[in-house]
Amino acid sequence: MAIHFLTRLFGSRNDRLLRQYRKTVEQINGLESGMQALSDEQLQAKTEEFRERIGKGESLDELLPEAFAVVREASKRVMKMRHFDVQMMGGLALHHGKIAEMRTGEGKTLTATLPVYLNALSSKGVHVVTVNDYLASRDAQTLSRLYQFLGLTVGVNLPTLSRGEKQAAYNADITYGTNNEYGFDYLRDNMVYEPVERVQRGLNFAIVDEVDSILIDEARTPLIISGPAEDKTTLYMAMRDVVPLLERQEGEADPRTGEGVTKPGDFTVDEKGHQVHLTESGYEKAEQILAERGMLAGDASLYDPSNIMLVHHLYAALRAQHLYHRDQHYVVQAGENGKPEVVIVDEFTGRLMSGRRWSEGLHQAVEAKEGVDIQAENQTMASITFQNYFRLYGKLSGMTGTADTEAYEFQEIYGLETVVIPPNKPSKRDDQLDRVYKSSKEKYDAAIADIRECYERGQPVLVGTSSIENSELISNLLNKAKLPHQVLNAKQHAREADIVAQAGRSKMITIATNMAGRGTDIVLGGNLEKAIQAMQDDPAVDPADYPAREQALREQWQKDHDAVTSLGGLRIIATERHESRRIDNQLRGRSGRQGDPGSSRFYLSLDDPLMRIFAGDRVRSIMERLKMPEGEPIEAGIVTRSIESAQRKVEARNFDIRKQLLEYDDVSNEQRKVIYQQRNEILDARELKEQITGLREGAFNDLVAQYVPAGSVEEQWDIPRLQQVLQSEWGLDLPLQQTIESSNAFSDEDVREQVVQAANAAYEAKLAQVDEQQFVQFEKAILLQSIDTSWREHLASLDYLRQGIHLRSFAQKQPKQEYKREAFALFGQMLDAVKNEVTRVLMHVRIQSPEEAAAAAAEANARNQQLAQAGHTVHADYSDDGIVEAQVSDAPPAAPVGEVPRVGRNEPCPCGSGEKYKNCHGKLA
């Protein structure tokens, strides 16, 4: 009660922020007349003036009112658009590192120009993040006129660019690109072997367009750069054939009574958790089938550690068959090589995600199910979640039409506050109550009747669905009803901008698979700018006729606009609720833009997934108690609230999933930061003496500690074995035993010092023979190669650890704490592996003088020529004078004789290259 009273008295946090912003906007408005009086040259000179003031210590906040006034005036002159006051408020929220929630059609793209210009003045780079390449290119092209007028450079970061083009894009003052490309560039930059190969500079400031789609919907999918792993194609095909032999169980057993199963089976499908679980009888049947097919030993169990891979692939095949459906979760279409391939459909935007693949063998299982070519699984080489990537930026902000429902998550995960910006004109949209029918047929019949009514009146309709499958179902129903329409889904990706642009014309019926991030407004009467552009692009039109034709188009558009407005504006008809309220709000938000009229209605049935899983039984019981006749819907506030309550439950569960993913990824993120920081320090270093010495001394300290434990007495030492290891594995001949016997007092610390000094001396002796600067490049290559190899193996270990860590809860242990503890131990082992590997390679490298190198090269060339002349040789004998004589024979090869000794495969090659014989002339022989 006290909180509500204080909120009424002082206003909410949002109200107080808006009051502050309005004061700043008044200040900006006060500068407008002064800016109008400036010539173009004087206005453009403001950019250089601002940069000089920043150089003298003035902050961006102090420049803000003037900078925003400059952008508004420049926009009026260049783009013929003046920022509304509410857009100024949105720009303030973005500059201060917050999320600006602005309704569809309020001009978020133009709003972003204000903070983008201000923050670009610092010359540290501004990244504008969009949901697809089309929007990145379009926004950069549209707004570059404004930015270039003000003296700023603009770059577009696309996947097709070369390294040089990407570097130019990132070095621009403002860079447009997608979240995927920014993330992948970050990972690739931390895999390079030369500093000049990096494309990104520091991550200074990012504005994320459709921030809810990128930071929430896509946060569950990590970005992964991978390389090919072992091919298991036959295993996927074999598992695909096993799945039809297992029967699905209907109903779920009560753990106390065991009742509730309507039809026993081998596995259960958990639609809420999107998982499949084998029953006890299912395990036995699976073991029997796999044993019959020779995939499992007769007496072996699926639970055996050696068979964990079989279980993994069986579950992947079951999920592919029963949880992932064609034209809903993926489509099958021709790839670049013309062959059919499986392409994922983004469940939130309905877009195709070309190049993205499900991990853990699921994509291969779907490919096997669809009978297309199975691409080999990949090994993770580098990975990061969007959550952790975007938290690397010095300042982060975002804009969207629907963020308030997820405000808690934005604050909790990213520390981003959401500010709800009021619309420029009050909304006149009528959001009607949901109508719930008993069956899907009744629901679709009612929706088609509503669409027909609108069509006959001339009112445009936007029909929303949550899957390609449903959009095509409605399309078929409309074809039967002889109602002309356009379908906007992942299969119409190329035409989407044109379809959306004309969706507001009279009698237009548009079916859309989710409307998030389309980037184009639905204008009542159709999009005038697109019509003018099409007229100008038409080669048959004489440029002298442009003004007259443009005037005619504007007059016609005004008539169409007024006609559609009088009919009630855009009508939104949705055939199901999405599991997130935000997606429903995005669909509704397409209607009623800029104070236009509009209306929306959701048609639902008890068969819809959301209703069936969460709210179906309750609503069904209400309908049965009311004895509602066939085809009669229930339409009540309590039902709508019940559905929204179900959506909140799903949102809360999805938040928990994302938060858990983040908590686990935070562990690897801390390690990732350490590895990438070390990598960058190595790349930028001029000399590595200190690091290499530290690694070498660490490696030999660890070695000595194995045979001479710290603080131990002489009787516990194993000096002969230590001497032998130093000689055989490290090439150090140290008379430690003699030194100890001839000394009165020799401690374990003295042994360690002797070994470390000998190792340092041996290494320094090598360095004395070479050009030090050239050797630094060799040291860099060895260090980076060792770090990368160990990091890849470490990521694989973390993946395996994460998959099984939940089982620790059965031992009354906290899985997250166990994961942190074991991941830390694995990281320590990885660093030890790097230290030992680098030291081993550098201690064993053989330095040759220029004369020795030339002689070895000449000898190698001579032998190569002799071997080449020998042709197809079964074996080669050496005669007394050392010349190779080629003999083709079926007899077993005789042992080499003469001057050249027999060389073991792992011994140094006699040519003096320093390589093992098997990697040098042994390979040729």
GROMACS .gro file of N, CA and C in nm, residues 99-235:
model
  411
   99ILE      N    1   1.718   0.107  -2.256
   99ILE     CA    2   1.637   0.056  -2.366
   99ILE      C    3   1.518   0.149  -2.385
  100ALA      N    4   1.501   0.198  -2.506
  100ALA     CA    5   1.387   0.285  -2.537
  100ALA      C    6   1.277   0.200  -2.600
  101GLU      N    7   1.165   0.185  -2.527
  101GLU     CA    8   1.051   0.114  -2.586
  101GLU      C    9   0.965   0.217  -2.659
  102MET      N   10   0.963   0.207  -2.791
  102MET     CA   11   0.883   0.298  -2.875
  102MET      C   12   0.795   0.214  -2.965
  103ARG      N   13   0.670   0.249  -2.973
  103ARG     CA   14   0.575   0.169  -3.049
  103ARG      C   15   0.612   0.164  -3.198
  104THR      N   16   0.561   0.062  -3.264
  104THR     CA   17   0.582   0.048  -3.409
  104THR      C   18   0.534   0.172  -3.481
  105GLY      N   19   0.616   0.222  -3.574
  105GLY     CA   20   0.578   0.339  -3.652
  105GLY      C   21   0.617   0.471  -3.589
  106GLU      N   22   0.683   0.466  -3.471
  106GLU     CA   23   0.724   0.590  -3.403
  106GLU      C   24   0.859   0.642  -3.454
  107GLY      N   25   0.922   0.568  -3.545
  107GLY     CA   26   1.047   0.616  -3.607
  107GLY      C   27   1.171   0.587  -3.525
  108LYS      N   28   1.191   0.459  -3.488
  108LYS     CA   29   1.310   0.421  -3.409
  108LYS      C   30   1.439   0.442  -3.490
  109THR      N   31   1.431   0.414  -3.621
  109THR     CA   32   1.550   0.427  -3.706
  109THR      C   33   1.602   0.571  -3.704
  110LEU      N   34   1.511   0.667  -3.715
  110LEU     CA   35   1.551   0.809  -3.713
  110LEU      C   36   1.595   0.850  -3.572
  111THR      N   37   1.528   0.794  -3.470
  111THR     CA   38   1.564   0.824  -3.330
  111THR      C   39   1.711   0.792  -3.303
  112ALA      N   40   1.756   0.678  -3.357
  112ALA     CA   41   1.892   0.631  -3.330
  112ALA      C   42   1.999   0.726  -3.385
  113THR      N   43   1.964   0.809  -3.487
  113THR     CA   44   2.065   0.897  -3.545
  113THR      C   45   2.120   0.996  -3.442
  114LEU      N   46   2.040   1.030  -3.341
  114LEU     CA   47   2.082   1.130  -3.241
  114LEU      C   48   2.197   1.077  -3.155
  115PRO      N   49   2.179   0.964  -3.081
  115PRO     CA   50   2.292   0.913  -3.001
  115PRO      C   51   2.407   0.860  -3.086
  116VAL      N   52   2.376   0.809  -3.207
  116VAL     CA   53   2.483   0.758  -3.296
  116VAL      C   54   2.578   0.872  -3.332
  117TYR      N   55   2.523   0.985  -3.374
  117TYR     CA   56   2.607   1.100  -3.410
  117TYR      C   57   2.688   1.148  -3.289
  118LEU      N   58   2.622   1.166  -3.175
  118LEU     CA   59   2.689   1.218  -3.055
  118LEU      C   60   2.805   1.128  -3.014
  119ASN      N   61   2.782   0.996  -3.008
  119ASN     CA   62   2.886   0.904  -2.961
  119ASN      C   63   2.994   0.880  -3.066
  120ALA      N   64   2.961   0.902  -3.195
  120ALA     CA   65   3.062   0.887  -3.300
  120ALA      C   66   3.164   1.000  -3.296
  121LEU      N   67   3.129   1.110  -3.231
  121LEU     CA   68   3.221   1.224  -3.222
  121LEU      C   69   3.349   1.189  -3.145
  122SER      N   70   3.341   1.086  -3.058
  122SER     CA   71   3.459   1.048  -2.980
  122SER      C   72   3.561   0.970  -3.063
  123SER      N   73   3.524   0.934  -3.189
  123SER     CA   74   3.613   0.861  -3.283
  123SER      C   75   3.652   0.722  -3.232
  124LYS      N   76   3.572   0.665  -3.142
  124LYS     CA   77   3.601   0.530  -3.092
  124LYS      C   78   3.513   0.425  -3.160
  125GLY      N   79   3.422   0.469  -3.245
  125GLY     CA   80   3.336   0.376  -3.318
  125GLY      C   81   3.202   0.353  -3.250
  126VAL      N   82   3.096   0.349  -3.331
  126VAL     CA   83   2.961   0.317  -3.284
  126VAL      C   84   2.909   0.202  -3.369
  127HIS      N   85   2.860   0.096  -3.305
  127HIS     CA   86   2.803  -0.018  -3.376
  127HIS      C   87   2.651  -0.015  -3.367
  128VAL      N   88   2.584  -0.014  -3.481
  128VAL     CA   89   2.438  -0.026  -3.483
  128VAL      C   90   2.406  -0.170  -3.524
  129VAL      N   91   2.330  -0.240  -3.438
  129VAL     CA   92   2.308  -0.384  -3.456
  129VAL      C   93   2.165  -0.407  -3.504
  130THR      N   94   2.150  -0.474  -3.619
  130THR     CA   95   2.017  -0.503  -3.673
  130THR      C   96   1.997  -0.655  -3.679
  131VAL      N   97   1.871  -0.696  -3.708
  131VAL     CA   98   1.842  -0.840  -3.704
  131VAL      C   99   1.875  -0.913  -3.833
  132ASN      N  100   1.897  -0.842  -3.944
  132ASN     CA  101   1.936  -0.911  -4.067
  132ASN      C  102   2.017  -0.818  -4.158
  133ASP      N  103   2.082  -0.878  -4.257
  133ASP     CA  104   2.170  -0.803  -4.347
  133ASP      C  105   2.095  -0.699  -4.429
  134TYR      N  106   1.970  -0.733  -4.466
  134TYR     CA  107   1.891  -0.640  -4.546
  134TYR      C  108   1.871  -0.508  -4.471
  135LEU      N  109   1.832  -0.518  -4.344
  135LEU     CA  110   1.809  -0.396  -4.265
  135LEU      C  111   1.939  -0.320  -4.242
  136ALA      N  112   2.049  -0.393  -4.221
  136ALA     CA  113   2.179  -0.326  -4.201
  136ALA      C  114   2.216  -0.245  -4.324
  137SER      N  115   2.202  -0.306  -4.442
  137SER     CA  116   2.236  -0.237  -4.567
  137SER      C  117   2.140  -0.121  -4.593
  138ARG      N  118   2.010  -0.147  -4.571
  138ARG     CA  119   1.910  -0.043  -4.599
  138ARG      C  120   1.929   0.078  -4.508
  139ASP      N  121   1.945   0.054  -4.377
  139ASP     CA  122   1.959   0.166  -4.283
  139ASP      C  123   2.087   0.245  -4.310
  140ALA      N  124   2.197   0.172  -4.337
  140ALA     CA  125   2.324   0.240  -4.365
  140ALA      C  126   2.312   0.326  -4.490
  141GLN      N  127   2.247   0.271  -4.593
  141GLN     CA  128   2.233   0.345  -4.719
  141GLN      C  129   2.142   0.467  -4.701
  142THR      N  130   2.031   0.448  -4.629
  142THR     CA  131   1.935   0.556  -4.609
  142THR      C  132   1.994   0.669  -4.527
  143LEU      N  133   2.063   0.633  -4.417
  143LEU     CA  134   2.109   0.734  -4.322
  143LEU      C  135   2.249   0.788  -4.353
  144SER      N  136   2.321   0.721  -4.444
  144SER     CA  137   2.458   0.769  -4.474
  144SER      C  138   2.455   0.910  -4.532
  145ARG      N  139   2.346   0.946  -4.601
  145ARG     CA  140   2.333   1.083  -4.654
  145ARG      C  141   2.341   1.185  -4.541
  146LEU      N  142   2.271   1.154  -4.431
  146LEU     CA  143   2.270   1.244  -4.316
  146LEU      C  144   2.408   1.249  -4.250
  147TYR      N  145   2.465   1.129  -4.223
  147TYR     CA  146   2.594   1.123  -4.153
  147TYR      C  147   2.707   1.186  -4.236
  148GLN      N  148   2.706   1.157  -4.367
  148GLN     CA  149   2.812   1.211  -4.453
  148GLN      C  150   2.800   1.363  -4.467
  149PHE      N  151   2.676   1.414  -4.466
  149PHE     CA  152   2.654   1.559  -4.467
  149PHE      C  153   2.721   1.622  -4.344
  150LEU      N  154   2.717   1.550  -4.231
  150LEU     CA  155   2.777   1.600  -4.106
  150LEU      C  156   2.924   1.559  -4.091
  151GLY      N  157   2.984   1.500  -4.195
  151GLY     CA  158   3.128   1.473  -4.194
  151GLY      C  159   3.168   1.344  -4.125
  152LEU      N  160   3.074   1.248  -4.110
  152LEU     CA  161   3.106   1.120  -4.048
  152LEU      C  162   3.111   1.011  -4.156
  153THR      N  163   3.191   0.907  -4.131
  153THR     CA  164   3.200   0.795  -4.225
  153THR      C  165   3.112   0.681  -4.177
  154VAL      N  166   3.057   0.605  -4.273
  154VAL     CA  167   2.963   0.496  -4.242
  154VAL      C  168   3.012   0.368  -4.310
  155GLY      N  169   3.010   0.256  -4.236
  155GLY     CA  170   3.048   0.126  -4.293
  155GLY      C  171   2.938   0.024  -4.268
  156VAL      N  172   2.932  -0.078  -4.356
  156VAL     CA  173   2.836  -0.188  -4.339
  156VAL      C  174   2.915  -0.317  -4.327
  157ASN      N  175   2.888  -0.393  -4.222
  157ASN     CA  176   2.961  -0.517  -4.197
  157ASN      C  177   2.875  -0.636  -4.242
  158LEU      N  178   2.909  -0.691  -4.359
  158LEU     CA  179   2.832  -0.803  -4.415
  158LEU      C  180   2.919  -0.929  -4.419
  159PRO      N  181   2.859  -1.048  -4.415
  159PRO     CA  182   2.938  -1.172  -4.416
  159PRO      C  183   3.020  -1.191  -4.542
  160THR      N  184   2.978  -1.128  -4.653
  160THR     CA  185   3.044  -1.151  -4.782
  160THR      C  186   3.171  -1.068  -4.801
  161LEU      N  187   3.200  -0.976  -4.708
  161LEU     CA  188   3.312  -0.885  -4.725
  161LEU      C  189   3.446  -0.955  -4.703
  162SER      N  190   3.551  -0.906  -4.772
  162SER     CA  191   3.687  -0.955  -4.748
  162SER      C  192   3.739  -0.892  -4.618
  163ARG      N  193   3.856  -0.941  -4.573
  163ARG     CA  194   3.912  -0.888  -4.448
  163ARG      C  195   3.938  -0.738  -4.458
  164GLY      N  196   3.995  -0.694  -4.571
  164GLY     CA  197   4.024  -0.551  -4.589
  164GLY      C  198   3.898  -0.466  -4.586
  165GLU      N  199   3.791  -0.516  -4.649
  165GLU     CA  200   3.664  -0.443  -4.650
  165GLU      C  201   3.602  -0.437  -4.510
  166LYS      N  202   3.616  -0.546  -4.436
  166LYS     CA  203   3.565  -0.547  -4.298
  166LYS      C  204   3.641  -0.448  -4.211
  167GLN      N  205   3.774  -0.445  -4.227
  167GLN     CA  206   3.855  -0.350  -4.148
  167GLN      C  207   3.813  -0.207  -4.178
  168ALA      N  208   3.785  -0.178  -4.307
  168ALA     CA  209   3.740  -0.043  -4.343
  168ALA      C  210   3.604  -0.013  -4.280
  169ALA      N  211   3.516  -0.114  -4.278
  169ALA     CA  212   3.382  -0.095  -4.219
  169ALA      C  213   3.393  -0.065  -4.070
  170TYR      N  214   3.481  -0.138  -4.000
  170TYR     CA  215   3.496  -0.118  -3.855
  170TYR      C  216   3.570   0.011  -3.823
  171ASN      N  217   3.656   0.055  -3.913
  171ASN     CA  218   3.730   0.179  -3.887
  171ASN      C  219   3.647   0.305  -3.916
  172ALA      N  220   3.529   0.286  -3.976
  172ALA     CA  221   3.439   0.400  -3.999
  172ALA      C  222   3.388   0.451  -3.864
  173ASP      N  223   3.338   0.574  -3.862
  173ASP     CA  224   3.282   0.630  -3.738
  173ASP      C  225   3.160   0.551  -3.692
  174ILE      N  226   3.080   0.505  -3.789
  174ILE     CA  227   2.955   0.433  -3.759
  174ILE      C  228   2.953   0.305  -3.842
  175THR      N  229   2.926   0.192  -3.778
  175THR     CA  230   2.924   0.064  -3.847
  175THR      C  231   2.788  -0.003  -3.827
  176TYR      N  232   2.725  -0.044  -3.938
  176TYR     CA  233   2.599  -0.118  -3.933
  176TYR      C  234   2.627  -0.265  -3.958
  177GLY      N  235   2.558  -0.354  -3.889
  177GLY     CA  236   2.577  -0.497  -3.911
  177GLY      C  237   2.481  -0.577  -3.826
  178THR      N  238   2.485  -0.710  -3.842
  178THR     CA  239   2.396  -0.797  -3.763
  178THR      C  240   2.467  -0.846  -3.638
  179ASN      N  241   2.388  -0.888  -3.541
  179ASN     CA  242   2.443  -0.942  -3.418
  179ASN      C  243   2.534  -1.062  -3.445
  180ASN      N  244   2.492  -1.149  -3.538
  180ASN     CA  245   2.573  -1.267  -3.570
  180ASN      C  246   2.710  -1.228  -3.622
  181GLU      N  247   2.714  -1.132  -3.714
  181GLU     CA  248   2.841  -1.097  -3.778
  181GLU      C  249   2.936  -1.029  -3.681
  182TYR      N  250   2.883  -0.941  -3.594
  182TYR     CA  251   2.968  -0.879  -3.491
  182TYR      C  252   3.028  -0.986  -3.400
  183GLY      N  253   2.945  -1.080  -3.357
  183GLY     CA  254   2.992  -1.185  -3.266
  183GLY      C  255   3.095  -1.275  -3.330
  184PHE      N  256   3.069  -1.316  -3.455
  184PHE     CA  257   3.164  -1.404  -3.524
  184PHE      C  258   3.296  -1.332  -3.551
  185ASP      N  259   3.290  -1.202  -3.584
  185ASP     CA  260   3.413  -1.127  -3.607
  185ASP      C  261   3.496  -1.120  -3.479
  186TYR      N  262   3.429  -1.106  -3.365
  186TYR     CA  263   3.500  -1.103  -3.236
  186TYR      C  264   3.573  -1.236  -3.214
  187LEU      N  265   3.504  -1.347  -3.240
  187LEU     CA  266   3.565  -1.478  -3.221
  187LEU      C  267   3.681  -1.499  -3.320
  188ARG      N  268   3.657  -1.461  -3.446
  188ARG     CA  269   3.763  -1.478  -3.548
  188ARG      C  270   3.886  -1.394  -3.515
  189ASP      N  271   3.863  -1.273  -3.461
  189ASP     CA  272   3.975  -1.186  -3.424
  189ASP      C  273   4.060  -1.248  -3.315
  190ASN      N  274   4.000  -1.336  -3.236
  190ASN     CA  275   4.075  -1.402  -3.129
  190ASN      C  276   4.126  -1.540  -3.171
  191MET      N  277   4.131  -1.561  -3.304
  191MET     CA  278   4.190  -1.684  -3.357
  191MET      C  279   4.301  -1.652  -3.457
  192VAL      N  280   4.331  -1.522  -3.479
  192VAL     CA  281   4.430  -1.484  -3.581
  192VAL      C  282   4.572  -1.505  -3.530
  193TYR      N  283   4.669  -1.509  -3.624
  193TYR     CA  284   4.809  -1.529  -3.589
  193TYR      C  285   4.895  -1.406  -3.618
  194GLU      N  286   4.832  -1.301  -3.674
  194GLU     CA  287   4.903  -1.175  -3.697
  194GLU      C  288   4.812  -1.060  -3.657
  195PRO      N  289   4.864  -0.957  -3.588
  195PRO     CA  290   4.778  -0.844  -3.545
  195PRO      C  291   4.706  -0.777  -3.662
  196VAL      N  292   4.769  -0.775  -3.781
  196VAL     CA  293   4.707  -0.706  -3.896
  196VAL      C  294   4.583  -0.780  -3.946
  197GLU      N  295   4.564  -0.905  -3.905
  197GLU     CA  296   4.448  -0.983  -3.952
  197GLU      C  297   4.321  -0.950  -3.875
  198ARG      N  298   4.333  -0.879  -3.761
  198ARG     CA  299   4.214  -0.844  -3.682
  198ARG      C  300   4.132  -0.739  -3.756
  199VAL      N  301   3.999  -0.749  -3.746
  199VAL     CA  302   3.914  -0.652  -3.816
  199VAL      C  303   3.848  -0.553  -3.720
  200GLN      N  304   3.814  -0.598  -3.598
  200GLN     CA  305   3.746  -0.508  -3.504
  200GLN      C  306   3.846  -0.421  -3.430
  201ARG      N  307   3.800  -0.300  -3.391
  201ARG     CA  308   3.876  -0.226  -3.291
  201ARG      C  309   3.797  -0.238  -3.160
  202GLY      N  310   3.823  -0.154  -3.061
  202GLY     CA  311   3.756  -0.169  -2.932
  202GLY      C  312   3.604  -0.166  -2.941
  203LEU      N  313   3.538  -0.238  -2.848
  203LEU     CA  314   3.391  -0.240  -2.844
  203LEU      C  315   3.346  -0.124  -2.756
  204ASN      N  316   3.314  -0.011  -2.819
  204ASN     CA  317   3.287   0.113  -2.747
  204ASN      C  318   3.140   0.131  -2.711
  205PHE      N  319   3.054   0.142  -2.813
  205PHE     CA  320   2.912   0.172  -2.790
  205PHE      C  321   2.829   0.099  -2.895
  206ALA      N  322   2.725   0.030  -2.851
  206ALA     CA  323   2.637  -0.041  -2.945
  206ALA      C  324   2.492  -0.002  -2.919
  207ILE      N  325   2.419   0.021  -3.028
  207ILE     CA  326   2.274   0.040  -3.020
  207ILE      C  327   2.212  -0.082  -3.090
  208VAL      N  328   2.133  -0.158  -3.015
  208VAL     CA  329   2.075  -0.281  -3.068
  208VAL      C  330   1.930  -0.255  -3.109
  209ASP      N  331   1.904  -0.265  -3.239
  209ASP     CA  332   1.766  -0.252  -3.288
  209ASP      C  333   1.694  -0.385  -3.264
  210GLU      N  334   1.564  -0.379  -3.234
  210GLU     CA  335   1.488  -0.499  -3.195
  210GLU      C  336   1.563  -0.572  -3.084
  211VAL      N  337   1.592  -0.499  -2.978
  211VAL     CA  338   1.679  -0.549  -2.870
  211VAL      C  339   1.621  -0.673  -2.803
  212ASP      N  340   1.488  -0.683  -2.797
  212ASP     CA  341   1.427  -0.801  -2.733
  212ASP      C  342   1.451  -0.926  -2.817
  213SER      N  343   1.444  -0.911  -2.948
  213SER     CA  344   1.466  -1.026  -3.036
  213SER      C  345   1.610  -1.077  -3.024
  214ILE      N  346   1.706  -0.983  -3.018
  214ILE     CA  347   1.848  -1.021  -3.018
  214ILE      C  348   1.897  -1.064  -2.880
  215LEU      N  349   1.866  -0.986  -2.778
  215LEU     CA  350   1.922  -1.013  -2.644
  215LEU      C  351   1.840  -1.111  -2.562
  216ILE      N  352   1.716  -1.142  -2.607
  216ILE     CA  353   1.635  -1.237  -2.531
  216ILE      C  354   1.602  -1.360  -2.615
  217ASP      N  355   1.537  -1.340  -2.730
  217ASP     CA  356   1.495  -1.455  -2.810
  217ASP      C  357   1.614  -1.538  -2.859
  218GLU      N  358   1.723  -1.469  -2.897
  218GLU     CA  359   1.838  -1.542  -2.952
  218GLU      C  360   1.944  -1.572  -2.847
  219ALA      N  361   1.917  -1.534  -2.720
  219ALA     CA  362   2.020  -1.550  -2.617
  219ALA      C  363   2.044  -1.695  -2.581
  220ARG      N  364   1.948  -1.784  -2.615
  220ARG     CA  365   1.967  -1.925  -2.581
  220ARG      C  366   2.060  -1.995  -2.679
  221THR      N  367   2.088  -1.930  -2.793
  221THR     CA  368   2.171  -1.993  -2.896
  221THR      C  369   2.310  -1.932  -2.897
  222PRO      N  370   2.412  -2.005  -2.853
  222PRO     CA  371   2.547  -1.947  -2.856
  222PRO      C  372   2.602  -1.941  -2.998
  223LEU      N  373   2.692  -1.846  -3.022
  223LEU     CA  374   2.764  -1.841  -3.149
  223LEU      C  375   2.881  -1.938  -3.140
  224ILE      N  376   2.896  -2.022  -3.239
  224ILE     CA  377   3.002  -2.123  -3.236
  224ILE      C  378   3.077  -2.123  -3.368
  225ILE      N  379   3.209  -2.114  -3.362
  225ILE     CA  380   3.293  -2.137  -3.481
  225ILE      C  381   3.351  -2.276  -3.463
  226SER      N  382   3.332  -2.360  -3.563
  226SER     CA  383   3.373  -2.499  -3.544
  226SER      C  384   3.448  -2.551  -3.666
  227GLY      N  385   3.516  -2.662  -3.643
  227GLY     CA  386   3.589  -2.730  -3.749
  227GLY      C  387   3.538  -2.873  -3.757
  228PRO      N  388   3.570  -2.945  -3.864
  228PRO     CA  389   3.516  -3.080  -3.882
  228PRO      C  390   3.564  -3.177  -3.775
  229ALA      N  391   3.472  -3.262  -3.730
  229ALA     CA  392   3.506  -3.367  -3.633
  229ALA      C  393   3.487  -3.502  -3.702
  230GLU      N  394   3.488  -3.608  -3.625
  230GLU     CA  395   3.477  -3.744  -3.680
  230GLU      C  396   3.343  -3.763  -3.751
  231ASP      N  397   3.342  -3.829  -3.867
  231ASP     CA  398   3.219  -3.851  -3.944
  231ASP      C  399   3.143  -3.971  -3.886
  232LYS      N  400   3.014  -3.948  -3.852
  232LYS     CA  401   2.933  -4.056  -3.794
  232LYS      C  402   2.804  -4.076  -3.876
  233THR      N  403   2.812  -4.053  -4.007
  233THR     CA  404   2.694  -4.059  -4.094
  233THR      C  405   2.618  -4.189  -4.079
  234THR      N  406   2.689  -4.303  -4.080
  234THR     CA  407   2.622  -4.433  -4.074
  234THR      C  408   2.545  -4.450  -3.943
  235LEU      N  409   2.599  -4.394  -3.834
  235LEU     CA  410   2.532  -4.405  -3.704
  235LEU      C  411   2.399  -4.329  -3.705
   0.00000   0.00000   0.00000
